[in-house]
XYZ file of C-alpha atoms in Angstrom:
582
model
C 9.462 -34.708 64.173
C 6.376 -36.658 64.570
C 3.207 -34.885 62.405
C -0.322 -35.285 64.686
C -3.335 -34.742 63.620
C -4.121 -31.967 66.054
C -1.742 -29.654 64.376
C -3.041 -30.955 60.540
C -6.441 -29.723 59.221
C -8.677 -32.449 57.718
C -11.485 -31.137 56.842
C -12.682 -31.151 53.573
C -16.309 -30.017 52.805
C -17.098 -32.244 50.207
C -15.790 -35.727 49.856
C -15.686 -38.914 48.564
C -17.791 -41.545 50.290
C -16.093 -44.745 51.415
C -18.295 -46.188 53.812
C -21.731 -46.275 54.629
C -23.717 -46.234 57.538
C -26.734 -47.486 58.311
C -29.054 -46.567 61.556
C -32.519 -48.187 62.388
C -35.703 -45.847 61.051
C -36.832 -44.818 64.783
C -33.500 -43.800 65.802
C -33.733 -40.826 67.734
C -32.301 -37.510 66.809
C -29.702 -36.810 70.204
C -28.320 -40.022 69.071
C -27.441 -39.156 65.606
C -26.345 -35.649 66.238
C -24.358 -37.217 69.419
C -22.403 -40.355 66.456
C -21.804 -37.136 64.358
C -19.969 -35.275 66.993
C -17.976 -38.429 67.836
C -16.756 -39.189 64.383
C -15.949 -35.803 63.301
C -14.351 -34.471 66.854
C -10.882 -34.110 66.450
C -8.501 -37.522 67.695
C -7.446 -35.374 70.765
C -10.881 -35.281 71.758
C -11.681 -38.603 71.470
C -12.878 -38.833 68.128
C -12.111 -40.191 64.580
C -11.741 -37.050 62.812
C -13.165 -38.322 59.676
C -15.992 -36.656 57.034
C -19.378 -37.452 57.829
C -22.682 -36.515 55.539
C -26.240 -38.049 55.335
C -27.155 -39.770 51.689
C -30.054 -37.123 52.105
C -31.052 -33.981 52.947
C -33.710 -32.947 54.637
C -35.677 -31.825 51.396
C -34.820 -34.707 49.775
C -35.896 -37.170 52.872
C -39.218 -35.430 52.290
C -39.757 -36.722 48.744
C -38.033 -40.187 49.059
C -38.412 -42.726 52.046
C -36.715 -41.800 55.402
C -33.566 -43.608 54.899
C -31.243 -43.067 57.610
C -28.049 -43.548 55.705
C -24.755 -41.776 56.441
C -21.597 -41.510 54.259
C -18.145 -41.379 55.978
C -14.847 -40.446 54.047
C -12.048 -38.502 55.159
C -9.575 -36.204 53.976
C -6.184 -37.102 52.354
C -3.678 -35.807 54.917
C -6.251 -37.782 57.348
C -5.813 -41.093 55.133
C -1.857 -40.861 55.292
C -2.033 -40.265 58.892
C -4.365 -42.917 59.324
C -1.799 -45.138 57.174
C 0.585 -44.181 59.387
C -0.999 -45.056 62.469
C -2.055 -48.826 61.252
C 1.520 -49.409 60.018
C 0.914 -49.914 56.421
C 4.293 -50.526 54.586
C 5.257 -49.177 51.324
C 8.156 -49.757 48.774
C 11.008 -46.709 49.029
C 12.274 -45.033 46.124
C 15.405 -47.505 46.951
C 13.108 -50.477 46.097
C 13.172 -51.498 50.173
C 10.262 -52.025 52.483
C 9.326 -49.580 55.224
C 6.333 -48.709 57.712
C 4.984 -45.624 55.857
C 5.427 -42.230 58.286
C 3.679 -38.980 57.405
C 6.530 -37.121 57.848
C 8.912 -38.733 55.028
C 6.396 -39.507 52.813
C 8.452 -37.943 49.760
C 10.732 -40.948 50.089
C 7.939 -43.573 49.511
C 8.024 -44.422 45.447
C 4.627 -43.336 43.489
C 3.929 -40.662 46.244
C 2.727 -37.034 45.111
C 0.950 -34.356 46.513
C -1.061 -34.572 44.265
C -1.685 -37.620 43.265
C -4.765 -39.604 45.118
C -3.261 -43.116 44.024
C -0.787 -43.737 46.468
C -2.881 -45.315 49.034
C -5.311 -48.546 47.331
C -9.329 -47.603 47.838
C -9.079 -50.847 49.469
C -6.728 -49.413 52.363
C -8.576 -45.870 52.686
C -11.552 -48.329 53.760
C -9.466 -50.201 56.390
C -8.222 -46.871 57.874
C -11.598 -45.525 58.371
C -13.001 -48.690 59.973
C -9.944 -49.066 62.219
C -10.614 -45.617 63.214
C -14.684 -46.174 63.915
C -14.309 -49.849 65.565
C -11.879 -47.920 67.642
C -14.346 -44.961 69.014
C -14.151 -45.589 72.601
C -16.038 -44.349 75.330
C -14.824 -41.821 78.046
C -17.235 -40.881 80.421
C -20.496 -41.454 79.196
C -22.405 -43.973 81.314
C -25.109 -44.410 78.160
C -25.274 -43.888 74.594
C -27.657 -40.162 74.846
C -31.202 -41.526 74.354
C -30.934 -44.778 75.400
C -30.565 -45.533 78.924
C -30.426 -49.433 78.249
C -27.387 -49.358 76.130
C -24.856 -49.015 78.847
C -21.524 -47.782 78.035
C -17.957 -47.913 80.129
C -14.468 -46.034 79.676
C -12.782 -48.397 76.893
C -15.746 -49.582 75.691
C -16.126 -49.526 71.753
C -18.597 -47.612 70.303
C -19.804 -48.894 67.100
C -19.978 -52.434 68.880
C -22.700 -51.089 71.555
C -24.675 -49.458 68.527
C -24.447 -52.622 66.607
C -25.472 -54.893 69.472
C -28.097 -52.217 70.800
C -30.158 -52.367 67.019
C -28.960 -48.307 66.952
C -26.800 -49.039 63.733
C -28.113 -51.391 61.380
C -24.504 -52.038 59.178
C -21.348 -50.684 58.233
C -20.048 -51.277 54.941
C -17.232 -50.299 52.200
C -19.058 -48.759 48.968
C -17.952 -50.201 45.570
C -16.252 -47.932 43.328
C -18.041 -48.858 39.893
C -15.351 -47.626 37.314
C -12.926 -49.696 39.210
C -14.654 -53.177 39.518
C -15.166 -52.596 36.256
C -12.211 -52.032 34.841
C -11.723 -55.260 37.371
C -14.346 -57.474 36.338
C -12.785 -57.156 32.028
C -9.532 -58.228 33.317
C -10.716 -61.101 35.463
C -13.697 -63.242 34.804
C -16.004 -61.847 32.548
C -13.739 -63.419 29.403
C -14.330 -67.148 29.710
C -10.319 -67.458 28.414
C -7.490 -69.796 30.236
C -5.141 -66.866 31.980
C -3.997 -66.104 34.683
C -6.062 -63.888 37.598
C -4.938 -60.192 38.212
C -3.673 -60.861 41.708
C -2.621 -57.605 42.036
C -5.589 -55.382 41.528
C -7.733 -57.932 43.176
C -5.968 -56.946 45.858
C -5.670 -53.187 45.250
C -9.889 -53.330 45.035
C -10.563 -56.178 48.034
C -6.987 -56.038 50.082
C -4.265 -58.892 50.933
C -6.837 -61.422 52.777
C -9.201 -62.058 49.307
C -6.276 -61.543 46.588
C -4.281 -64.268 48.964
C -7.405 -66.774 48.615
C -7.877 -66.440 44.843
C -3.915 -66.524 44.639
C -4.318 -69.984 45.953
C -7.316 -71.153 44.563
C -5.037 -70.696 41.291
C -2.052 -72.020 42.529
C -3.939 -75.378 44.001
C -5.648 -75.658 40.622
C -2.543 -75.860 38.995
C -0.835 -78.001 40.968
C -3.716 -80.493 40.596
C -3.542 -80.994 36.917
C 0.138 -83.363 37.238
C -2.371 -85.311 39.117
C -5.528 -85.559 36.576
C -3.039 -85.843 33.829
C -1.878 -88.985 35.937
C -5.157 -90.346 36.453
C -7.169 -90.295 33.760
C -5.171 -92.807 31.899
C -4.816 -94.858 34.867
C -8.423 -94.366 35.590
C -9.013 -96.336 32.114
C -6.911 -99.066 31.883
C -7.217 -99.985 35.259
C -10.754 -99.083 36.177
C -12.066 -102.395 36.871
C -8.859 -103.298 39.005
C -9.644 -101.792 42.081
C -6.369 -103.074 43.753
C -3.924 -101.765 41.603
C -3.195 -98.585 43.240
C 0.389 -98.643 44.713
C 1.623 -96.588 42.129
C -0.635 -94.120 42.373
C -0.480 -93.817 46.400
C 2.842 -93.240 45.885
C 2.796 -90.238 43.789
C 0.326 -89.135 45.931
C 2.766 -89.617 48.899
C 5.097 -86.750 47.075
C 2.802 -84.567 45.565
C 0.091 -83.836 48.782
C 3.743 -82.679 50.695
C 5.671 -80.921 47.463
C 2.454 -78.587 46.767
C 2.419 -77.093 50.112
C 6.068 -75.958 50.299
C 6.349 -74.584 47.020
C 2.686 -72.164 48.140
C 4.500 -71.048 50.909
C 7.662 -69.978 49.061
C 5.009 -68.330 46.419
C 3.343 -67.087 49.558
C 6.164 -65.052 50.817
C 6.827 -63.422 47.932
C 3.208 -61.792 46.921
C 3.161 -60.383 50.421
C 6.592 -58.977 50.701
C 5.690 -57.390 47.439
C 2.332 -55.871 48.918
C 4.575 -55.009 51.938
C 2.423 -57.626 54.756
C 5.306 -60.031 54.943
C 7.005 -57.066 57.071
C 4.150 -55.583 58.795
C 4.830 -54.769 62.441
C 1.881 -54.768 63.760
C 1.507 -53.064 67.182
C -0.328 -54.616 70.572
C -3.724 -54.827 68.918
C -6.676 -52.634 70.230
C -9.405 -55.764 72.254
C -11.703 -56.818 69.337
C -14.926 -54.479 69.386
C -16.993 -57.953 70.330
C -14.490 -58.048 73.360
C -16.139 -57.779 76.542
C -14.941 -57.624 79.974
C -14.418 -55.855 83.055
C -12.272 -52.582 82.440
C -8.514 -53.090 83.664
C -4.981 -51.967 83.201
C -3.416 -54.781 80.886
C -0.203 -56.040 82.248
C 1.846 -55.958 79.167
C 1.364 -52.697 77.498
C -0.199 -51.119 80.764
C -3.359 -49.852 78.665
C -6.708 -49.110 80.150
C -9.272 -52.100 78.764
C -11.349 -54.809 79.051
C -10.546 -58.042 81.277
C -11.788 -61.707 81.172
C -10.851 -63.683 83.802
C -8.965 -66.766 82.452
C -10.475 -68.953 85.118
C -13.591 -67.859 83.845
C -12.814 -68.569 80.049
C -11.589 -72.450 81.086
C -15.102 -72.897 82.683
C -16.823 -72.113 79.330
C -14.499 -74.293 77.659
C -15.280 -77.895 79.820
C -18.752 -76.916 81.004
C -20.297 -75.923 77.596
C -17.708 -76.156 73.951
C -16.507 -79.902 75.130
C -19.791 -81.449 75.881
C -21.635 -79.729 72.602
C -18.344 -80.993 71.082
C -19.232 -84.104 72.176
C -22.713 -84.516 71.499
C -22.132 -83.200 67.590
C -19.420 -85.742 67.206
C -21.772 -88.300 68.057
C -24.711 -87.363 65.812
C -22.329 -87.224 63.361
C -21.136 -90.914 63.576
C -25.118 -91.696 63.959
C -25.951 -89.989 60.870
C -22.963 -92.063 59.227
C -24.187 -95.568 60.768
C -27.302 -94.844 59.165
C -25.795 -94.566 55.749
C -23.988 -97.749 55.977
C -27.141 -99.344 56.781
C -28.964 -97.571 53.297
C -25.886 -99.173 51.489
C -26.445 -102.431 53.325
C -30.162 -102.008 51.814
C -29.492 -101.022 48.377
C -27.028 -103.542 47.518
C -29.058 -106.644 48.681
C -32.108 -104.783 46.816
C -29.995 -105.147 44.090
C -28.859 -108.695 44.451
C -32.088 -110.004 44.670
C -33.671 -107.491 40.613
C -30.556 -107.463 39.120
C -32.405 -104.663 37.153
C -31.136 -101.296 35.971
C -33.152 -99.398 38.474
C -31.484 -101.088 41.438
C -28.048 -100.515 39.988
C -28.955 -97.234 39.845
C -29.989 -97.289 43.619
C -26.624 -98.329 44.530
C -25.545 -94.351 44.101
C -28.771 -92.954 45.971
C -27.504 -93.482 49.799
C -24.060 -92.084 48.903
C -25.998 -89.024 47.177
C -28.488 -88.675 49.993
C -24.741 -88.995 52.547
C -23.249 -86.078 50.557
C -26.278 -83.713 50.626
C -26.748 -84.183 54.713
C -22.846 -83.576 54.926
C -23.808 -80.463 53.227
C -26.293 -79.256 55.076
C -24.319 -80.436 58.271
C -21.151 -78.958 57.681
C -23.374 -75.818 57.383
C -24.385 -76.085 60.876
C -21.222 -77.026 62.368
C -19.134 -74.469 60.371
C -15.971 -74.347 62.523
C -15.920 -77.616 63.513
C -15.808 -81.098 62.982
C -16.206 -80.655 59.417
C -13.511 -83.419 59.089
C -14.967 -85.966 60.310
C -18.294 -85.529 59.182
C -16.467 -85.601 55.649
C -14.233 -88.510 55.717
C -15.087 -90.620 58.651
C -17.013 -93.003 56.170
C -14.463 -92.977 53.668
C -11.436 -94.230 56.453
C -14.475 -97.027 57.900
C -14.850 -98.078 54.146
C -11.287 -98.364 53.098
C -10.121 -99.957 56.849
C -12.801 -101.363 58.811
C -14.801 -102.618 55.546
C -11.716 -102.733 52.970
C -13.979 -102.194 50.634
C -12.369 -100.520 47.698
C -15.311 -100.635 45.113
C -17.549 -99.531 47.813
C -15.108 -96.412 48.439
C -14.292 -95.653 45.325
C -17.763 -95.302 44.793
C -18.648 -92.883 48.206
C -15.349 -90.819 47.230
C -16.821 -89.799 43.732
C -20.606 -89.468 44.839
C -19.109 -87.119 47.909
C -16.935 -85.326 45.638
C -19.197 -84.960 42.617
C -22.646 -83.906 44.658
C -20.617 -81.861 47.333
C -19.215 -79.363 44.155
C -22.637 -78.802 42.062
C -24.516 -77.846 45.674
C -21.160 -75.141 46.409
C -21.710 -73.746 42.615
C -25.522 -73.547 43.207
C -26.074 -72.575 46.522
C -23.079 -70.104 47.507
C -22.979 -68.292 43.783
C -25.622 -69.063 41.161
C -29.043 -69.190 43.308
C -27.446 -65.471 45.155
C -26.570 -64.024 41.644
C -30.081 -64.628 40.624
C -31.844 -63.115 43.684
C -29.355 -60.250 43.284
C -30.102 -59.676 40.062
C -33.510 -59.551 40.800
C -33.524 -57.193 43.473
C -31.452 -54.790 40.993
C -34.272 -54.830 38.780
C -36.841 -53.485 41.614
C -34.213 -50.581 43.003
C -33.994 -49.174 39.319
C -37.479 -49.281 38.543
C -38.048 -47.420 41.984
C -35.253 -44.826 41.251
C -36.604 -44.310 37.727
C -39.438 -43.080 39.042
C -38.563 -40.932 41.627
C -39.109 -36.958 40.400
C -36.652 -35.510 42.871
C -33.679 -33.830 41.860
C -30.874 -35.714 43.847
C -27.806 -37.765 42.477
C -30.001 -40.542 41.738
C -26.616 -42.805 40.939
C -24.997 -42.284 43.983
C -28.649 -42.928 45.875
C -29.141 -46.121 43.850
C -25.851 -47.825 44.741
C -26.105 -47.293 47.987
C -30.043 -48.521 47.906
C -28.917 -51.411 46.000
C -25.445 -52.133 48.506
C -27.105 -51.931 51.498
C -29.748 -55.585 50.468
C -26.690 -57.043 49.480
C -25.586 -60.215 51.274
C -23.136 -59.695 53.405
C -19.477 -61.758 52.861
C -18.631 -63.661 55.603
C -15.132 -64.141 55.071
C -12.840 -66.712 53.224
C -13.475 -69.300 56.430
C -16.456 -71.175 53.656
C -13.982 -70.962 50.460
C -10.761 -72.671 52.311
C -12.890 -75.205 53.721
C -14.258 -76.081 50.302
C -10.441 -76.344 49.262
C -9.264 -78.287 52.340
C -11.992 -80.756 51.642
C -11.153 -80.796 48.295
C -7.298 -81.820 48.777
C -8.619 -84.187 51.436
C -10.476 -85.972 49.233
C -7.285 -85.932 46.635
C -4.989 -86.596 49.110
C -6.035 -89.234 51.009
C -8.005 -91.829 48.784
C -7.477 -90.535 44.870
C -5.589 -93.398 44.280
C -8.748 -95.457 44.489
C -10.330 -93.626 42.139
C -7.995 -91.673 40.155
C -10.695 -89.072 38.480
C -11.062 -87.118 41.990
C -8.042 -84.893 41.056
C -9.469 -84.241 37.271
C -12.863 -83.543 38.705
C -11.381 -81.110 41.163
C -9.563 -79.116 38.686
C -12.957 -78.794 36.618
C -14.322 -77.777 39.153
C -11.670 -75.004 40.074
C -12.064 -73.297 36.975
C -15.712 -72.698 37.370
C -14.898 -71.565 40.926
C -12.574 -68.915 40.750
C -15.214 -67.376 37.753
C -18.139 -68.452 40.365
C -16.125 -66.747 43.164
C -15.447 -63.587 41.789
C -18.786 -62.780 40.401
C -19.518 -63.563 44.122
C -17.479 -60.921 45.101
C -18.426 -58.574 42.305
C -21.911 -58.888 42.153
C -23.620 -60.653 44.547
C -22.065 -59.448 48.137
C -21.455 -56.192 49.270
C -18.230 -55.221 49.256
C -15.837 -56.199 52.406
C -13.589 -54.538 54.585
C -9.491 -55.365 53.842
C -7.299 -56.942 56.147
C -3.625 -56.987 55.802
C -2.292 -60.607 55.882
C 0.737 -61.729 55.533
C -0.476 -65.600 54.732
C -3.433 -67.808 54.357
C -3.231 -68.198 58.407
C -4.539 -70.946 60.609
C -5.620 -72.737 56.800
C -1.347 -73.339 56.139
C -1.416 -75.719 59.492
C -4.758 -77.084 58.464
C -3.414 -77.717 54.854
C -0.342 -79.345 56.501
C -1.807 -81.430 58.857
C -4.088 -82.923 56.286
C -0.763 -83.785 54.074
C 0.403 -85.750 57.157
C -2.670 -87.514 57.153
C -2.773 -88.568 53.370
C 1.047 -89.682 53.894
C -0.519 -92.229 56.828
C -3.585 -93.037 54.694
C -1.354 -94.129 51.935
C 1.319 -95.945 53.387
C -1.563 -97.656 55.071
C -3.329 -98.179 51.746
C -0.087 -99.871 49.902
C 0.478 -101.940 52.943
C -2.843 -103.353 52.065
C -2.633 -103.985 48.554
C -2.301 -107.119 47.274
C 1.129 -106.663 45.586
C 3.071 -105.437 48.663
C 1.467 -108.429 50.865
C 2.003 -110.533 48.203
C 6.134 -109.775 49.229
C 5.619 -110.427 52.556
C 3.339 -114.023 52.546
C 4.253 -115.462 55.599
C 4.894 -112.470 57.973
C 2.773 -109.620 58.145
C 5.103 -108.465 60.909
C 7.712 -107.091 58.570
C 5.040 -105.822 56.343
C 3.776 -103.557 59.211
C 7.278 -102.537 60.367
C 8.104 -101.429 56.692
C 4.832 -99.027 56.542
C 5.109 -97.604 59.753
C 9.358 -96.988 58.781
C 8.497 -95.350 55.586
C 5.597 -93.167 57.541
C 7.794 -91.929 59.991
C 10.732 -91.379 57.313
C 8.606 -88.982 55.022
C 6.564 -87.039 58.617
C 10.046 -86.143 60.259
C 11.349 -85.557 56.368
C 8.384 -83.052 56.260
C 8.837 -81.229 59.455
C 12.375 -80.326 58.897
């Protein structure tokens, strides 16, 4: 017999806080007393049925500043409902994997009645925001005080307060004996070991535990690579042709990596119980809007988009901004050429030590506007704007000292500005602000629990993540650059793996210290990054067949007929793409 919540009580009249709240200073009291009812009314009525509580109370508001800050939790029994109802899967006390139900949860292995561990702190916090970003209207035409924030049957909630300026933010509160106990185990011991994959993702959930899982995987499987190159590197630095070897390995290795991480892949998630997720028809996205319909496929009341509507968007405004970026991007890449151009007849004419040194400034200046580009395009072309020079260099200029010096200046500048800009300049403002908020608390006289009041104080100026979309693309550009022209300049893959090990240390006090703390999401793989990952290693198996069918030893077989020679690279190009789509 199916358990429901109606005939379960959850209420619980004190509780621990999971998530906080946070509603602009003028908001007016009908509204808050109205976002209480919702999110305490019981599911039947259309609410979340979850514990809600003010940081403050009203004595205490009149001694500190008027915070509007509200704590939601929610009860146990409402937690393994709520587990229930996102289809969270849990290991059996017969070691299989099943969808965890309320009603045989004695069967599930670590389960106890008492016992508050079974569920990670890390899925309470993804039950209780499924649960608010799922607060639909019913028949309210308005949210009660504001007459502009119009509302519609289906319509989610929390996404009309967020848009409307009512709530501020919704985040998931650290739990401070936990990240530390977290923090010891993971990066505050400068030691070679391996990362606690598993209670990084008890603490942030499957999505952030899958990323650092790979960041240490690729790390490792770049070290055959620098242990390859550097001695290559030095006994054949000043040969800039001898690199047929070297493409070939790279030929094995960009396609061998990528099916070993998905083997490795399966098995962390079928552990953590993702890999056999069901997940039912999805509820629209809160930042879904449309006209409200009946959905032809589950026959659910939401909101439409036309699809005619969708394709107009598509050719009318994404393909010509497409357009117009690709083309500054080539612009911006023309006018690098020509600094080159610049710096190396400066050069010819001194011969001084100054103007060898200008040789690198262009290439330096190219990688910091890539930067700063790539952080304006952020989902898009960040390919080309990366490598387009490198592919004119090594085919349209065949230029190999030219590109092995680009690749190095790209790859070198491009990792100091990640280190400084997305971890070590934050961690420092952070730190900062942490300074203020305990001075201010220090000095407050009022008799309140000043630690709980703190963290949240402190939480709430925290940067907010924005999602591994920033750290893959720093990885894809990194294997690019391995991938596709390390065999010109066999130090990229030693660099990279440098690199790496400051990164996962740089990353996690990132997540740690320096941004507040992020929702989970199950996930059963790294997602749209596999294909991205794989299409690149397609690329680099092109690039380098294309590269040894340039070298001088390999046309050096083929003298009279270039013919053959193409014929050959093309043959083994096709050979290893179908061999790596099987």
């Amino acid at each position: 017999m199916k358990v429901t919540l109606s005939a379960l009580d959850t209420y619980e009249s004190s509780f621990t806080p999971l998530v906080v709240i946070e509603l602009a200073q003028d908001v007016k009291e009908e509204t808050k007393e109205w976002l209480k009812n919702r999110i305490i009314a019981k599911k039947k009525d259309g609410g979340a049925q979850l514990l809600f509580r003010p940081l403050l109370n009203k004595y205490e508001k009149e001694t500190l500043e008027n915070q509007n800050l509200y704590l939601v939790g929610a009860s146990k029994i409402r937690l393994l409902l709520g587990a229930e109802a996102v289809g969270l899967v849990k290991e059996c006390n017969d070691n299989t994997m099943r969808a965890f139900t309320y009603g045989t949860r004695q069967n599930f292995k670590g389960f106890d009645d008492n016992n508050d561990d079974f569920l990670t702190m890390a899925e309470c916090q993804f039950i209780i925001k499924h649960e608010l970003e799922n607060l639909r209207a019913k028949d309210e035409k308005m949210i009660p005080g504001y007459p502009q924030a119009k509302l519609y049957p289906g319509k989610s909630l929390l996404r009309r307060l967020l848009t409307s300026g009512i709530v501020i933010q919704v985040f998931p509160l650290h739990d401070n004996e936990a990240l530390k106990k977290l923090e010891d185990t993971w990066y505050t011991r400068l030691t070679l070991k391996y990362q606690p994959i598993d209670n990084i993702r008890g603490y942030f959930g499957e999505t952030i535990a899958l990323y650092f899982g790979f960041l240490e995987y690729f790390t490792f499987a770049l070290i055959p690579m620098a242990v390859i190159g550097l001695p290559y590197y030095l006994f054949v630095w000043e040969d800039y042709d001898k690199y047929v070897i070297f493409a070939s390995f790279n030929l094995i290795w960009s396609t061998v990596i990528l099916e070993v991480w998905k083997r490795g892949c399966a098995n962390m998630t079928y552990r953590w119980g993702t890999l056999v997720m069901k997940r039912q028809f999805e509820e629209p996205r809160p930042g879904f809007h449309g006209v409200l319909g009946v959905n032809s496929i589950t026959g659910r009341e939401e909101p439409l988009y036309p699809s005619y509507k969708r394709q107009l968007r598509i050719y009318l405004v994404s393909l010509p901004f497409v357009c117009l970026c690709l083309y500054f991007s080539l612009y911006v890449m023309m006018i690098y050429f020509d600094m080159e151009i610049w710096a190396l007849g400066l050069h010819e004419n001194s011969g001084s030590e100054w103007t060898s040194i200008l040789l690198y400034v262009p290439s330096i200046i190219y990688a910091i506007v890539i930067e700063i580009m790539n952080r304006l395009y952020r989902y898009a072309f960040n390919f080309l704007n990366c490598f387009a020079s490198l592919f004119y260099i090594a085919f349209v200029l065949k230029d190999m000292k030219l590109l092995r010096q680009s690749l190095a200046t790209l790859l070198i500048t491009s990792q100091i500005l990640n280190q400084i800009v997305e971890s070590l300049l934050p961690y420092w403002l952070q730190k900062k602000h942490g300074v203020q908020v305990k001075r201010k608390v220090q000095a407050l006289k009022a008799d309140i629990d000043a630690t709980l009041y703190e963290q949240v104080i402190l939480e709430k100026e925290m940067g907010t993540y924005m999602g591994t979309f920033d750290d893959y693309l720093e990885l894809f550009l990194q294997f690019g650059y391995v991938s596709l022209f390390s065999c010109v300049y066999p130090l990229a893959a030693a660099f990279a793996v440098l690199n790496n090990f400051t990164e996962v240390n740089s990353d996690a006090l990132k997540m740690c210290r320096v941004f507040k703390r992020s929702f989970s999401e199950p996930s059963a793989s790294i997602g749209v990054w596999q294909l991205a990952f794989e299409t690149m290693s397609v690329i680099s198996v092109v690039t380098n067949c294309a590269l040894i069918g340039m070298s001088p030893q390999v046309n050096a077989v083929f003298p009279e007929s270039k013919t053959d020679l193409i014929l050959i690279v093309v043959a083994v190009e096709v050979s290893e793409n179908l061999n790596y789509f099987k």
